[in-house]
Amino acid sequence: EVQVVESGGGLEQPGGSLRLSCAGSGFTFSNYAMSWARQAPGKGLEWVSAITASGDTTYYADSMKGRFTISRDSSENTVYLQLNSLRVEDTALYYCVKGGWGTPVDIWGQGTMVTVSS
Amino acid sequence: QAVVTQEPSLTVSPGGTVTLTCGSSTGAVTSGLFPYWFQQKPGQAPRTLIYDISKKHSWAPARFSGSLLGGKAALTLSGAQPEDEAEYYCALYYSGVGVFGGGTKLTVL
């Protein structure tokens, strides 16, 4: 079964950092771009970031550029999202998504919740 | 960053047909923006239905179809079922950077 499973969410103070992880299974991880999207409580989806299959190119939404960093370790079938300088408005359910630029988006994870509050 | 627009809400009768649209602030939606459509039901993760305008994933019901219509991407539901009541999001890609629309709440009534 093809799946992606997120972890690493939690409660963090404004200005703090978190590292989200997403483990892929059931597919050849190194062949696929990977993406992150988020959804604030009661709000719509917001695209966050993506990384190509090779890992040599990354993309970010304007509002996250410079604060968030996506990376991948294909030997571990894992993609990461480093969240720095967290703001209250970053509070959201963060979804890992298989696919992105160059490979079709298909499978979504169940999400990991990030709460930024003092 | 570009803005992607969708109808906030639509209603369709059971068995009826409805078309949702997805527009871009940069102009006409073309194949180069790789339009996607996602379905999200309350309490669930989104599910990808359509990619590259009209290509369907294996799990997408045959009653859903994608197209370009009047300079926008379109999702047409033919023969609506009660289980199709959900939020539908489109997404467009601008040189690798994705942008979601605000979503369309579809009511089957």
Coordinates of N, CA, C and O in Angstrom, one line a residue, chain A residues 1-3 7 10 21 33 35 37 42-43 71 76 78 82 85 88-90 92 95 100 102 110-112 118:
Chain A
E1 N 0.8 -1.2 0.0 CA 0.0 0.0 0.0 C 0.9 1.2 0.0 O 1.8 1.4 0.8
V2 N 0.6 2.1 -0.9 CA 1.3 3.4 -1.0 C 0.8 4.3 0.1 O -0.4 4.6 0.3
Q3 N 1.7 4.8 1.0 CA 1.3 5.8 2.0 C 2.4 6.7 2.4 O 3.6 6.4 2.2
S7 N 5.0 13.1 11.0 CA 5.3 13.1 12.4 C 6.1 14.4 12.7 O 6.5 15.1 11.8
G10 N 3.6 19.5 17.1 CA 3.4 19.8 18.5 C 3.2 21.2 18.8 O 2.9 22.0 17.9
S21 N 8.6 15.5 9.8 CA 9.1 14.4 9.0 C 8.0 13.7 8.3 O 6.8 13.7 8.8
A33 N 8.8 13.5 -6.7 CA 8.8 14.8 -5.9 C 7.9 14.6 -4.7 O 7.0 13.7 -4.7
S35 N 5.8 17.0 -1.5 CA 5.3 18.3 -1.2 C 4.7 18.4 0.2 O 4.4 17.3 0.8
A37 N 1.7 20.7 2.3 CA 0.6 21.6 2.3 C 0.1 21.8 3.8 O 0.4 20.9 4.6
G42 N -10.4 25.2 10.4 CA -11.5 25.8 9.8 C -11.3 26.6 8.5 O -12.2 27.3 8.0
K43 N -10.1 26.5 8.0 CA -9.7 27.3 6.8 C -9.4 26.3 5.6 O -9.5 25.1 5.7
S71 N 13.7 19.3 2.8 CA 14.8 18.5 2.4 C 14.4 17.1 2.3 O 13.3 16.7 2.8
E76 N 16.5 7.1 3.5 CA 15.6 6.8 4.6 C 14.1 7.0 4.2 O 13.2 6.9 5.0
T78 N 12.4 9.5 3.4 CA 11.8 10.5 4.3 C 12.1 11.9 3.7 O 13.1 12.3 3.2
Q82 N 11.6 21.8 7.9 CA 12.1 22.6 9.0 C 11.4 23.9 9.1 O 11.4 24.7 8.2
S85 N 11.4 30.3 13.1 CA 10.8 31.6 13.3 C 9.3 31.5 13.3 O 8.6 32.3 12.6
V88 N 2.2 32.7 15.2 CA 0.9 32.2 15.6 C 0.1 31.7 14.4 O -0.5 30.7 14.4
E89 N 0.3 32.4 13.3 CA -0.5 32.1 12.0 C 0.1 30.9 11.3 O -0.5 30.5 10.3
D90 N 1.1 30.3 11.8 CA 1.6 29.0 11.2 C 0.9 27.8 11.9 O 1.1 26.7 11.5
A92 N -1.5 25.1 12.2 CA -2.2 24.4 11.1 C -1.9 22.9 11.2 O -1.0 22.4 11.9
Y95 N 0.2 18.7 6.0 CA 0.0 17.5 5.2 C 1.3 17.2 4.4 O 1.8 18.1 3.7
G100 N 4.5 16.3 -6.9 CA 4.8 17.7 -7.0 C 5.3 18.1 -8.3 O 4.9 17.4 -9.3
G102 N 6.9 17.9 -11.5 CA 7.6 16.8 -12.3 C 6.9 15.5 -12.1 O 7.1 14.6 -13.0
Q110 N -2.2 11.9 6.6 CA -3.3 12.3 7.5 C -2.9 13.6 8.3 O -3.8 14.2 8.9
G111 N -1.7 14.0 8.2 CA -1.3 15.3 8.7 C -0.7 15.2 10.1 O -1.0 14.3 10.8
T112 N 0.0 16.3 10.4 CA 0.6 16.4 11.8 C 0.3 17.9 12.2 O 0.5 18.8 11.5
S118 N 1.9 31.1 22.8 CA 2.7 31.4 24.0 C 1.9 30.9 25.3 O 2.4 31.1 26.4

